[in-house]
Short mmCIF file of C-alpha atoms and ligand atoms in Angstrom, two decimals:
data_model
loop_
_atom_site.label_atom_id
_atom_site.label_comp_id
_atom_site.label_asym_id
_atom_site.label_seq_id
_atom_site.Cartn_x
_atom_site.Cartn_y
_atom_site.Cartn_z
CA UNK A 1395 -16.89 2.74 -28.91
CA UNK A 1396 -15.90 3.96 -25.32
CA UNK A 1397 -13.09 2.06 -23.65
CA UNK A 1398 -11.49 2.92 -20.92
CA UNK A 1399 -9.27 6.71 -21.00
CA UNK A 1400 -7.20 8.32 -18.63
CA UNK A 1401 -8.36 11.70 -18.25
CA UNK A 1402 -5.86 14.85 -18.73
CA UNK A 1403 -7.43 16.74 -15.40
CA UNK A 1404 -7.60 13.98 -13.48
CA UNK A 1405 -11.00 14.81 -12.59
CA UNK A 1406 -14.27 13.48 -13.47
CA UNK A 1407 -14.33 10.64 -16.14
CA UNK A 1408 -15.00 12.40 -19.50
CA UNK A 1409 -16.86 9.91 -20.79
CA UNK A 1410 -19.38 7.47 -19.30
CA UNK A 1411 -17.61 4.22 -19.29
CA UNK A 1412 -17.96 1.15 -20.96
CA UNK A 1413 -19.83 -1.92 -19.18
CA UNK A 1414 -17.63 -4.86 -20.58
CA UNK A 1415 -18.73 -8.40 -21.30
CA UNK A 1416 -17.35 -10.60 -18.99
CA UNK A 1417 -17.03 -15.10 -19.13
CA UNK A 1418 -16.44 -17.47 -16.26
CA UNK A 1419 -12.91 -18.34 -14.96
CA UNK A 1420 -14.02 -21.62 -13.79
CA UNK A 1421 -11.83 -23.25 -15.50
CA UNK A 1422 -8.59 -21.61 -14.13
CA UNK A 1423 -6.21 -22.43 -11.40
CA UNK A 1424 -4.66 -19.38 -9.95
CA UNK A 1425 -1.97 -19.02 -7.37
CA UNK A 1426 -1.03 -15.97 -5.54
CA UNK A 1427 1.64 -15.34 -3.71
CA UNK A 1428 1.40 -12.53 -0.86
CA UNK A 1429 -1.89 -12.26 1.37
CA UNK A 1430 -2.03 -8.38 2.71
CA UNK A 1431 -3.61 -6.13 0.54
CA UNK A 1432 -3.30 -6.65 -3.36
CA UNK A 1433 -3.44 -10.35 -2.97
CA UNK A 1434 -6.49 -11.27 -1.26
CA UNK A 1435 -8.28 -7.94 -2.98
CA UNK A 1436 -7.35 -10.42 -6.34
CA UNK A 1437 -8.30 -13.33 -4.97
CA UNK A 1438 -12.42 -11.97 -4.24
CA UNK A 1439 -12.48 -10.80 -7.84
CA UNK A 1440 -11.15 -13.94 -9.23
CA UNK A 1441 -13.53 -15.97 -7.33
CA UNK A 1442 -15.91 -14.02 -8.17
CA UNK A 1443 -15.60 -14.98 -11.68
CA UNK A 1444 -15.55 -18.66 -11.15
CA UNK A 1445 -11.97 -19.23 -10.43
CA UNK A 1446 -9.97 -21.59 -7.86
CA UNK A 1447 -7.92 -19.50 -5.87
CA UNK A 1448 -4.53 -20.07 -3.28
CA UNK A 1449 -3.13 -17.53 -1.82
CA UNK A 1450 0.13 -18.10 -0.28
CA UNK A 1451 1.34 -16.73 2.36
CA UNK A 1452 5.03 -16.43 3.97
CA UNK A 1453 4.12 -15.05 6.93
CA UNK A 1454 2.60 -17.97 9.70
CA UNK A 1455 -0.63 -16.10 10.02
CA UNK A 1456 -2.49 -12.82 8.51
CA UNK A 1457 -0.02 -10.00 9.45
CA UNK A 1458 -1.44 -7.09 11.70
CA UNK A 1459 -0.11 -3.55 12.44
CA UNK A 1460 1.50 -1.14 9.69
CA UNK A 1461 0.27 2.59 9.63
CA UNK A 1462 -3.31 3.80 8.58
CA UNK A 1463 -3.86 3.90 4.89
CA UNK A 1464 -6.08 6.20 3.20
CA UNK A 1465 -8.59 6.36 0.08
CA UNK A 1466 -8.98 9.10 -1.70
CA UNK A 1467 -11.11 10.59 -4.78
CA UNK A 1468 -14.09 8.79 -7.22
CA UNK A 1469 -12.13 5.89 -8.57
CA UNK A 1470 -10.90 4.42 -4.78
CA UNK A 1471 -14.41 4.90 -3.97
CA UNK A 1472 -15.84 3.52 -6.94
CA UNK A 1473 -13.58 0.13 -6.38
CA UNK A 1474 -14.22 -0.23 -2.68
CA UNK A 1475 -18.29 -0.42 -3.16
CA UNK A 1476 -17.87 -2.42 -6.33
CA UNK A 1477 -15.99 -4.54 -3.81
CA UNK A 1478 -18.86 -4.69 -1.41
CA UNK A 1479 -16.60 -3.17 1.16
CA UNK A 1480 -16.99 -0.08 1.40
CA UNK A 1481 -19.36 -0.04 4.63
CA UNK A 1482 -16.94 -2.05 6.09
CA UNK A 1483 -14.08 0.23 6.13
CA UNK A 1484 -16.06 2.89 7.13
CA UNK A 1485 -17.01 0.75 10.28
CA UNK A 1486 -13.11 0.34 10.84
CA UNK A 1487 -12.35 3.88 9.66
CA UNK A 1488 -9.68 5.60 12.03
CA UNK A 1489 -11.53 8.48 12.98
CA UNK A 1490 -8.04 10.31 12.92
CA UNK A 1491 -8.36 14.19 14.20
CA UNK A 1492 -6.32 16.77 13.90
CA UNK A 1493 -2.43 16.31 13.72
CA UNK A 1494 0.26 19.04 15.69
CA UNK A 1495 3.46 19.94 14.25
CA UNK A 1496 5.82 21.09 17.57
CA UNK A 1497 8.63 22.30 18.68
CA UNK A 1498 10.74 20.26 20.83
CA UNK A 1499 9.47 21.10 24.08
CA UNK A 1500 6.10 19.82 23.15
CA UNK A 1501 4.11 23.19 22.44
CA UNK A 1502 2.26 23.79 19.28
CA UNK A 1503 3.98 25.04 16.24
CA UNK A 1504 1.16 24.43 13.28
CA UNK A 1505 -1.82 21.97 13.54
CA UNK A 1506 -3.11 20.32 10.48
CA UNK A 1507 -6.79 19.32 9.54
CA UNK A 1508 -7.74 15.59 9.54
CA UNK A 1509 -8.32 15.51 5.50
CA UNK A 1510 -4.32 16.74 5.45
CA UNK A 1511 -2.88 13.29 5.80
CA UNK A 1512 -6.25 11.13 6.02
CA UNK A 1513 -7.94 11.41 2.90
CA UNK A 1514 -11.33 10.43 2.38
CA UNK A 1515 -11.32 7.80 4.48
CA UNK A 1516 -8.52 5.98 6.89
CA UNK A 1517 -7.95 2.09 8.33
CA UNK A 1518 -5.31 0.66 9.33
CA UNK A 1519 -3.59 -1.88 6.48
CA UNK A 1520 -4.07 -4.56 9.00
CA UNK A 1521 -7.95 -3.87 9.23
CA UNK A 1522 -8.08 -3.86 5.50
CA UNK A 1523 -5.87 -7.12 5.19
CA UNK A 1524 -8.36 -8.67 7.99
CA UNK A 1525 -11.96 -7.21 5.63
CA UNK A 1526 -10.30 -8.71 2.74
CA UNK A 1527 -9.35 -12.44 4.28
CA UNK A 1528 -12.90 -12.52 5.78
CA UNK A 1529 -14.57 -11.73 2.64
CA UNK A 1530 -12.64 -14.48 0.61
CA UNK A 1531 -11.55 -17.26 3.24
CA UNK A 1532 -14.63 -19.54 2.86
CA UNK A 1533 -13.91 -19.48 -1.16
CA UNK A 1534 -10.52 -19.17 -1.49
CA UNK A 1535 -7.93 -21.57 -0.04
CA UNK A 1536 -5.33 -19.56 1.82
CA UNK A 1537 -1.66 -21.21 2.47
CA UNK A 1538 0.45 -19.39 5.50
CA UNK A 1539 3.87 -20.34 6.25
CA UNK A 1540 5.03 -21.25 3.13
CA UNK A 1541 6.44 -19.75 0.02
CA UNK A 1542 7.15 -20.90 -3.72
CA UNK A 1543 10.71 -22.46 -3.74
CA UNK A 1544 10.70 -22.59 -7.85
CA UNK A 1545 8.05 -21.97 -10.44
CA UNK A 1546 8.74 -23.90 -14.14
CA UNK A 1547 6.37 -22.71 -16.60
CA UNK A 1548 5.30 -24.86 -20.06
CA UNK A 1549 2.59 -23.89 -22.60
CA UNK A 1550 -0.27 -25.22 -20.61
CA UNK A 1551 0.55 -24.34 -16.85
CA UNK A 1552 2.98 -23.25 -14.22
CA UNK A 1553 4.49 -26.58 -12.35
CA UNK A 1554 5.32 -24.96 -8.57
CA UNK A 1555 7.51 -26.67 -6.16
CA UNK A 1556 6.87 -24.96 -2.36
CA UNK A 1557 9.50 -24.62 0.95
CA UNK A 1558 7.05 -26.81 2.70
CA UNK A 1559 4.38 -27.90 1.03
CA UNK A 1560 3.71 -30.90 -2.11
CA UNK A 1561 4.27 -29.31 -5.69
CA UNK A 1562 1.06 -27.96 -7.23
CA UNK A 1563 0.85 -27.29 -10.69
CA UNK A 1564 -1.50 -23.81 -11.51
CA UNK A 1565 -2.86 -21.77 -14.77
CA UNK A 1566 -1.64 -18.44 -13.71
CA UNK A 1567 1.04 -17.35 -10.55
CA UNK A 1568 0.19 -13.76 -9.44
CA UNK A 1569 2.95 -12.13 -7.48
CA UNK A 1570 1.39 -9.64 -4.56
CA UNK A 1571 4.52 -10.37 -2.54
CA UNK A 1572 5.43 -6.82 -1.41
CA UNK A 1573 7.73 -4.49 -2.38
CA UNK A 1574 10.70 -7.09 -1.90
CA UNK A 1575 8.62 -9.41 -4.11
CA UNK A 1576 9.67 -13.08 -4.21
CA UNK A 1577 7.92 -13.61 -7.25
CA UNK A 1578 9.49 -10.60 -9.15
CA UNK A 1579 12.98 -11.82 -8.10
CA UNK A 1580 12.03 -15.98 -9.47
CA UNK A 1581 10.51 -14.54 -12.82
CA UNK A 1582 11.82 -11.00 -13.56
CA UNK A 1583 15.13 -11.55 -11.65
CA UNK A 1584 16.81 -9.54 -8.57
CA UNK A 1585 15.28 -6.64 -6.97
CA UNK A 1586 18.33 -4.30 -7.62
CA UNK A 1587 17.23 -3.96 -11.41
CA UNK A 1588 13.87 -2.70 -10.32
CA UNK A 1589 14.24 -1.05 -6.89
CA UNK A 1590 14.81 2.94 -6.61
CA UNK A 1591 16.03 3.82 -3.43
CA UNK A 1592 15.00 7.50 -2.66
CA UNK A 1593 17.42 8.11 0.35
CA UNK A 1594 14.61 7.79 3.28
CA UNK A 1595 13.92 4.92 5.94
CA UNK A 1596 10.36 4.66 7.62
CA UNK A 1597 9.89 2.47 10.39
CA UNK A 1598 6.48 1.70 12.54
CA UNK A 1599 5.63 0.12 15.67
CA UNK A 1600 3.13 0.42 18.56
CA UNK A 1601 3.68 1.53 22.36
CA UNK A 1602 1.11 2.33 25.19
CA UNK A 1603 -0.54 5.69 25.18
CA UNK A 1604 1.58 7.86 27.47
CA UNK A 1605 0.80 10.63 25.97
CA UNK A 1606 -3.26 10.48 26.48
CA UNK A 1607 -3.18 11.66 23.07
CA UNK A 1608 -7.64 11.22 21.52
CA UNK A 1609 -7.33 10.65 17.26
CA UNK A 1610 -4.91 12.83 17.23
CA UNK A 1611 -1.24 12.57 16.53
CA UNK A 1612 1.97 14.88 17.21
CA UNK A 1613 4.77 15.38 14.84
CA UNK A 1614 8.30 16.60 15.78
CA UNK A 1615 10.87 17.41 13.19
CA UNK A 1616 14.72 17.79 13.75
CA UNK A 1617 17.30 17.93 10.42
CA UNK A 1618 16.73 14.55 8.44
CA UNK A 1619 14.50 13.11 10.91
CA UNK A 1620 11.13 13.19 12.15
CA UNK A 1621 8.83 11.22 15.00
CA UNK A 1622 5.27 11.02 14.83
CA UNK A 1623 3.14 9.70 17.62
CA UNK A 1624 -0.50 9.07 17.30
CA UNK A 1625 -3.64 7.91 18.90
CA UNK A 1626 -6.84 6.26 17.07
CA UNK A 1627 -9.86 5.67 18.87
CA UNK A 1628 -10.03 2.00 18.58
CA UNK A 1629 -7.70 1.59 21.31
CA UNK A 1630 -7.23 4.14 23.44
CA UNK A 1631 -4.32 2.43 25.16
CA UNK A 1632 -2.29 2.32 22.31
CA UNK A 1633 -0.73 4.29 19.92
CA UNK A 1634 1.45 3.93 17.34
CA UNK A 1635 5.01 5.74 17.09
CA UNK A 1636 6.16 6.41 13.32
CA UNK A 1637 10.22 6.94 12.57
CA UNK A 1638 11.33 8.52 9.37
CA UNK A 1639 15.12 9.48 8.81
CA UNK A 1640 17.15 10.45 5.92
CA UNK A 1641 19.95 8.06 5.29
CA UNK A 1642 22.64 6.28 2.92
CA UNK A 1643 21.56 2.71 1.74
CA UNK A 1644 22.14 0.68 4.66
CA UNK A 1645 23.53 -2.73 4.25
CA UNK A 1646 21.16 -4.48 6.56
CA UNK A 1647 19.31 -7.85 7.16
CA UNK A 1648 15.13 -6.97 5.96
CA UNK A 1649 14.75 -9.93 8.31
CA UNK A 1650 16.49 -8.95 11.16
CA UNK A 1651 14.81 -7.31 13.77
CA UNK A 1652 16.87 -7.05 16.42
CA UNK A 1653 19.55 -5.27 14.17
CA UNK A 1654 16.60 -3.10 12.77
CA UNK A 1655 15.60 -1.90 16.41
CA UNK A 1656 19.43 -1.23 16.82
CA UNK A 1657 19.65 1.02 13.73
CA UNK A 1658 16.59 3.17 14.93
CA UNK A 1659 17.68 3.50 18.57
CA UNK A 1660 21.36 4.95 17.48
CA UNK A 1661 19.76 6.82 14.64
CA UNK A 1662 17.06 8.66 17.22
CA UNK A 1663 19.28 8.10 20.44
CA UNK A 1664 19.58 12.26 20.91
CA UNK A 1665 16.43 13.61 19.13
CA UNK A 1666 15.67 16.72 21.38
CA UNK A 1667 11.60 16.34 21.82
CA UNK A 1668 10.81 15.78 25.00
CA UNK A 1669 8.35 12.84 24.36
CA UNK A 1670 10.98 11.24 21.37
CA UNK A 1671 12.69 9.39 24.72
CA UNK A 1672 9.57 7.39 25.82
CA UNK A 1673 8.66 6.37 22.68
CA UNK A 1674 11.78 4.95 21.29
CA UNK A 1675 11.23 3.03 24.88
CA UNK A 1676 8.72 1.29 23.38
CA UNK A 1677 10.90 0.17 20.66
CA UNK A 1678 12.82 -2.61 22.43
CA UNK A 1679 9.40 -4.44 23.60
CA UNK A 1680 7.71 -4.31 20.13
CA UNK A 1681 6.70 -7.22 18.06
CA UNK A 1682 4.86 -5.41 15.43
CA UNK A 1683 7.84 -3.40 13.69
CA UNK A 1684 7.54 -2.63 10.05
CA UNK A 1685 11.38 -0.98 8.48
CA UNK A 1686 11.57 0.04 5.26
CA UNK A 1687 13.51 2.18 2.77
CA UNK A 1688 10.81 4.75 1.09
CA UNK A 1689 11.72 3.19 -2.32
CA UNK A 1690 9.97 2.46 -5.94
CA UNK A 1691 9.44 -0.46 -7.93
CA UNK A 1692 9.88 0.32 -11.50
CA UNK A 1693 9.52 -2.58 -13.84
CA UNK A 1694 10.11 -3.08 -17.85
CA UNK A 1695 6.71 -4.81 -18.10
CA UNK A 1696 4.05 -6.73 -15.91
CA UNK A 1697 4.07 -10.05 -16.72
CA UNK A 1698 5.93 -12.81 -18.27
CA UNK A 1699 4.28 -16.05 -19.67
CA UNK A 1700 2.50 -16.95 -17.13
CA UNK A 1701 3.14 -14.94 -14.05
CA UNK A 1702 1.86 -11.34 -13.49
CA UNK A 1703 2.80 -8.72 -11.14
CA UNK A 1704 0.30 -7.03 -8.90
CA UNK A 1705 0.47 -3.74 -6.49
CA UNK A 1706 3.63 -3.12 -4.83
CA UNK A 1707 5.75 -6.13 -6.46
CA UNK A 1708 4.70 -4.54 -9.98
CA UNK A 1709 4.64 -0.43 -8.93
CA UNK A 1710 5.19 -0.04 -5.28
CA UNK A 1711 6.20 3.29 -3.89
CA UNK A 1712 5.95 3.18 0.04
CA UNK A 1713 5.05 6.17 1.80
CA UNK A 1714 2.80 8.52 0.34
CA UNK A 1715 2.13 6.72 -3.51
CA UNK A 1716 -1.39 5.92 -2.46
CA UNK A 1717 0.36 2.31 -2.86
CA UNK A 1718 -2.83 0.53 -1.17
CA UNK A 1719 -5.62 2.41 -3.27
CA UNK A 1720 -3.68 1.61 -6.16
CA UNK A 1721 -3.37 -2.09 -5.28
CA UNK A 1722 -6.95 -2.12 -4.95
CA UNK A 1723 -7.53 -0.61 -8.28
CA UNK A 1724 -4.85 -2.79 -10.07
CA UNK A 1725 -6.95 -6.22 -8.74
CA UNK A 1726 -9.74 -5.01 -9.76
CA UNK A 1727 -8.75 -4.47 -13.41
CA UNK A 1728 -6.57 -7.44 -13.63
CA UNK A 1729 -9.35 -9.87 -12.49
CA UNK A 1730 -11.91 -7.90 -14.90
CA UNK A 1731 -9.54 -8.00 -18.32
CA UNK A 1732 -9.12 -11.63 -17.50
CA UNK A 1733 -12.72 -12.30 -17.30
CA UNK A 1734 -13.05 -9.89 -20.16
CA UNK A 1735 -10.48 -12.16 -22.17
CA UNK A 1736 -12.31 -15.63 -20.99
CA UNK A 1737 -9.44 -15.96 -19.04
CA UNK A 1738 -6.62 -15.51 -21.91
CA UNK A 1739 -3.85 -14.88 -20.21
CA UNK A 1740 -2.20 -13.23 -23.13
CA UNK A 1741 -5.04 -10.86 -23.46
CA UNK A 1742 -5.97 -10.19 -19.95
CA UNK A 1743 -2.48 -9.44 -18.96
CA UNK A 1744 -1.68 -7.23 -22.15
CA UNK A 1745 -5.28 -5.10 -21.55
CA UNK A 1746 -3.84 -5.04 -17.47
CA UNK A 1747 -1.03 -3.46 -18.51
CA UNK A 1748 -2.04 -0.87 -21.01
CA UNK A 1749 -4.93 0.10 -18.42
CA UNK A 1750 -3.01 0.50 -15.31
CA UNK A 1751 0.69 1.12 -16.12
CA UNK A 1752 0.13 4.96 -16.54
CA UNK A 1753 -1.84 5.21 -13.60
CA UNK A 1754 0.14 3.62 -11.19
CA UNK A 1755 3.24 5.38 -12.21
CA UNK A 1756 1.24 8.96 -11.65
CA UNK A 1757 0.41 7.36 -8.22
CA UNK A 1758 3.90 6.58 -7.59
CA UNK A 1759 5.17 10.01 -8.53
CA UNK A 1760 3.45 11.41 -5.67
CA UNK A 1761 5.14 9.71 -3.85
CA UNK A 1762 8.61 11.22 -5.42
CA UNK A 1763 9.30 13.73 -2.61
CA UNK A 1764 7.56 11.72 0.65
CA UNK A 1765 10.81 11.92 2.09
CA UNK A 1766 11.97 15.08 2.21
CA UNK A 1767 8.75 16.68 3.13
CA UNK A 1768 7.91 14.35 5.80
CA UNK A 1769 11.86 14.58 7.06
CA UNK A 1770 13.26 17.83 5.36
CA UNK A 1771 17.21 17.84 5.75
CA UNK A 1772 18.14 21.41 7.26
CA UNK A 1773 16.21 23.53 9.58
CA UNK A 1774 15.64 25.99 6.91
CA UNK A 1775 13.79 23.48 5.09
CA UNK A 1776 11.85 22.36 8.18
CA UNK A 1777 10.86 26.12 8.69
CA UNK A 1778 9.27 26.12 4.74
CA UNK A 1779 7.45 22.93 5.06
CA UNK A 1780 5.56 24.29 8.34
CA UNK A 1781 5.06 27.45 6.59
CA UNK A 1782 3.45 25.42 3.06
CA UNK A 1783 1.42 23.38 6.18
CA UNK A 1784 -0.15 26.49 7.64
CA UNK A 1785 -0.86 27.71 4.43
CA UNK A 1786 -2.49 24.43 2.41
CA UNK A 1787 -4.28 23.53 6.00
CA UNK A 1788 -5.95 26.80 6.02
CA UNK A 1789 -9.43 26.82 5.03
CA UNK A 1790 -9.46 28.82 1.96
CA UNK A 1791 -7.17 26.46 0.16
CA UNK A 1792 -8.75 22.96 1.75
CA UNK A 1793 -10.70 22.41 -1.14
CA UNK A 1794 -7.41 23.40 -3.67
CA UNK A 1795 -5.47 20.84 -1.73
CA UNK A 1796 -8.08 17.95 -1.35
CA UNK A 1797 -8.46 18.44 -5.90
CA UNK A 1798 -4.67 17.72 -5.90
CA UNK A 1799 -3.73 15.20 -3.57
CA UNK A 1800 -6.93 13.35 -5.40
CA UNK A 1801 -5.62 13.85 -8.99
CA UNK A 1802 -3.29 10.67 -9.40
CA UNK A 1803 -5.58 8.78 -7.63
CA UNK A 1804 -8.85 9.47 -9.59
CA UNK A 1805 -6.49 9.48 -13.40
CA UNK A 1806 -8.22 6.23 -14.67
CA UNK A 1807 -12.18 5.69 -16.03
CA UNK A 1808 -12.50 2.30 -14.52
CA UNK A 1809 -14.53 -0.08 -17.29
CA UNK A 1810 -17.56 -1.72 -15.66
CA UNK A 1811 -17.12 -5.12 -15.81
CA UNK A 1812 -20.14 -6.85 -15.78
CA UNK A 1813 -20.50 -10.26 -13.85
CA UNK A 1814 -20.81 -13.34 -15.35
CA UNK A 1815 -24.43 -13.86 -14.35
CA UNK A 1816 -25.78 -10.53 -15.75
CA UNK A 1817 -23.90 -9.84 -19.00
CA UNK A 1818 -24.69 -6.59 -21.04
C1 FAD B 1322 3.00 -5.84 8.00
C2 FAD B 1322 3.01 -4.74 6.95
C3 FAD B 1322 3.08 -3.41 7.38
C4 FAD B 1322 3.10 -2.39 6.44
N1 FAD B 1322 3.19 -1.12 6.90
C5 FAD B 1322 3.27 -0.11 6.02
C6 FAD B 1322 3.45 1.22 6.50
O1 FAD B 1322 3.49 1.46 7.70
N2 FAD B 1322 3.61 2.22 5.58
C7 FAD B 1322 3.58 1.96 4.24
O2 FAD B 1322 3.73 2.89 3.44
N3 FAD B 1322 3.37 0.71 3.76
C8 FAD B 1322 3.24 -0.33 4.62
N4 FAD B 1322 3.10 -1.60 4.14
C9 FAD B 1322 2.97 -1.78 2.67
C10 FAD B 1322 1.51 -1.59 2.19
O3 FAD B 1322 0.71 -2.60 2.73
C11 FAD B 1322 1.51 -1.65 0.66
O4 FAD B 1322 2.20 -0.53 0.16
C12 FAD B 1322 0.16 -1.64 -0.04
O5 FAD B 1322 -0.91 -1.93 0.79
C13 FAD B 1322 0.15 -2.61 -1.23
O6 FAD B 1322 0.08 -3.91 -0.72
P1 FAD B 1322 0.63 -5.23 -1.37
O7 FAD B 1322 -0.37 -6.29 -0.98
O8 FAD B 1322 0.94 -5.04 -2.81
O9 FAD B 1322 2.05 -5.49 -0.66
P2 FAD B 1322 2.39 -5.73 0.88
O10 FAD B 1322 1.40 -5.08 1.75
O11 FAD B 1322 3.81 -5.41 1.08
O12 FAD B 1322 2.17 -7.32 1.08
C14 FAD B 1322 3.00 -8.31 0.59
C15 FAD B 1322 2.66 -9.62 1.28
O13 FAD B 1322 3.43 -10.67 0.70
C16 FAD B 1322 3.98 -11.46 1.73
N5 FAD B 1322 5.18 -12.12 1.23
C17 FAD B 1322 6.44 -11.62 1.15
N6 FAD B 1322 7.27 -12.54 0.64
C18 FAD B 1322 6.52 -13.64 0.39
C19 FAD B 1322 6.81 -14.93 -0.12
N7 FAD B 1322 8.06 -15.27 -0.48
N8 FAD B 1322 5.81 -15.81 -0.25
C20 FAD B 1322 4.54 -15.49 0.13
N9 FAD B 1322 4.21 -14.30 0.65
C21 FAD B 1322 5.19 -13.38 0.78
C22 FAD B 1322 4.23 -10.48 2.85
O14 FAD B 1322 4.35 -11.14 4.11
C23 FAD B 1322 2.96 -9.62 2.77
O15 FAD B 1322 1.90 -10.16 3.49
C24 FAD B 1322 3.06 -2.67 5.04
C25 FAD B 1322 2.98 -4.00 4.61
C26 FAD B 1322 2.94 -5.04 5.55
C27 FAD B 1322 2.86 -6.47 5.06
#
């Protein structure tokens, strides 16, 4: 029998896989907290299968902006056509060009090749959010401006009482609530048993494009901190300025913004770069700010009863873990061993588990020293990551570095499971 294995090269699957039997879900109730990547990517699998869906969503409408996010290698692929989406985000692909390390009075120090940070293919998150809503929103009842106030489980459902809304009770409670996860922190309990903090902040935002810079972006590097500006050609007005800076945990409100903005304007206030001035300009104007530490989730299991965790509340790793790929490829598996288990919770989340908790910790190890290469601490260390940049960008070892930087994200043989309507 062929089942699903990860392989030891991470390259080609070393066996054909195996087309599972699927059943209907009709007769489940599913709730899901968290509507920006894994969430709704769960919710068009699920409904797929027959199931009612909610997503709920804290934030008052679908949230825009973040940075571009990138797929990479046969499994991503694989997932985004089994999706149906994969013309889609090619449509809304970046079209990101070349990207300039320099020195701080703007002149060229190395230049990198678009496949460096873009992989096989780039979109913003907020596209990908947006392909994802529109795909599901006429099956799927989405919820914004709310959020699950408790959740009280018993052998045949979940009762859920909301902030704002009537209780509801459900069959299953998914948490794709982010990083911070809600969810986690109800079922699993607070985030400080399961968050790694890895000593780096990364903050986003957008500002005009003074810079006239064309799908291309330019990256300036001082001791423990590093700006990157960059242009994509579906606005040519607008480009988006990227902070990361080396740092103690800071005590700070996650939903404070104004104190955010005041941490990155001290913590950039003298960067030397000529341009680093007139972007951080942009900072006090912008209502599309994301702040976060470059941190892991690392949890003890998945699921408990009733609830499951899904993408970056179960294994997230900010910058660098391939964290939306893998969310992609964690709904996709968790909706499939459901139907797989006729919607068995027991089952389906137990065959989740075992399929994707290897994986997503390989992705997430990638993501280990984002960090310090992205924002090395000393100037010596700044000198060696330019010199490993002008070395993997070169042509000769493009192909060596593309095998690599695909290798955690192509480490699974994804089963095939078959829709309900055409079972093997
Ligand atoms: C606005 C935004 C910008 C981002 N920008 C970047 C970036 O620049 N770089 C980067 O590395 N990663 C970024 N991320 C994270 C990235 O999207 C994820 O790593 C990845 O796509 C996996 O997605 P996810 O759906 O698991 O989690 P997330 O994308 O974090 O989504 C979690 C969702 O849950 C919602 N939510 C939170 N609490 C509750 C609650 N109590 N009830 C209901 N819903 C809740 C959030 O509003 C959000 O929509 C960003 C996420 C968001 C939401």
């Amino acid at each position: 029998m062929t089942h699903t294995t990860r392989t030891n090269t991470g390259s080609a699957p070393t066996k054909s896989p195996r087309r599972v039997a699927t059943r209907s879900l009709a007769h489940l109730d599913v709730l899901i907290s968290g509507a920006s990547v894994a969430g709704p990517a769960l919710a068009l699998w699920l409904a797929r299968y027959g199931a009612r869906v909610t997503v709920l969503e804290k934030a008052p409408a679908l949230r825009e902006g973040g940075f571009a996010v990138d797929f990479r290698g046969d499994v991503h692929r694989t997932v985004l056509r089994r999706m149906g989406i994969w013309d889609e985000v090619h449509r809304r692909q970046t079209h990101m060009g070349r990207q300039t390390v320099v020195e701080a009075d703007d002149t060229e120090r190395v230049a990198l090749p678009a496949f460096f940070m873009s992989g096989d293919v780039e979109i913003f998150r907020g596209d990908l959010s947006k392909i994802l809503y529109e795909r599901t929103a006429d099956r799927v009842e989405y919820v914004f401006g709310d959020s699950v106030a408790t959740l009280t489980e018993d052998s045949e459902g979940v009762d859920v009482t909301f902030d704002r809304g009537a209780p509801r009770r459900f069959d299953l409670v998914v948490g794709a609530d982010g990083l911070h996860s809600h969810t986690r922190r109800l079922v699993f309990g607070d985030e400080s048993r399961y968050l790694r903090f890895l000593g780096y902040y990364v903050a986003g935002f957008g500002i005009p494009n003074h810079l006239g810079l064309d799908r291309t972006a330019r990256l300036y590097s001082e001791p423990g901190r590093t700006v990157v500006i960059s242009n994509y050609d579906g606005d040519p007005d607008r480009a988006g300025v990227g902070l990361i800076f080396r740092s103690d945990r800071l005590d700070h409100d996650r939903h404070d913004i104004a104190q955010q903005k005041k941490i990155l304007a001290d913590r950039f206030a003298d960067m030397g770069w000529k341009h680093a001035p007139k972007a951080l300009e942009g900072l006090e104007s912008a209502d599309d700010l994301y702040f976060d530490a470059i941190a892991q989730i690392h949890v003890d299991r998945l699921s408990k009863g009733r609830v499951v965790l899904l993408g970056d509340a179960g294994y997230g790793a900010t910058m660098g873990g391939i964290g939306t790929g893998t969310a992609l490829v964690s709904a996709y598996v968790l909706a499939g061993e459901l139907a797989a288990a006729g919607g068995d919770h027991r089952a389906g989340f137990a065959a989740y588990e075992a399929e994707i908790r290897d994986y997503a910790k390989g992705c997430q190890k990638t993501a280990d020293n984002a960090g310090p290469f992205l924002a090395p601490p000393t100037e010596k260390k700044i000198r060696s990551r330019d010199r490993a940049y002008r070395v993997l960008g070169s042509r000769l070892l493009a192909g060596l570095f593309k095998k690599l930087t695909e290798k955690a994200a192509s480490d699974l043989v994804l089963k095939d499971y078959a829709p309900v309507d055409r079972q093997p």
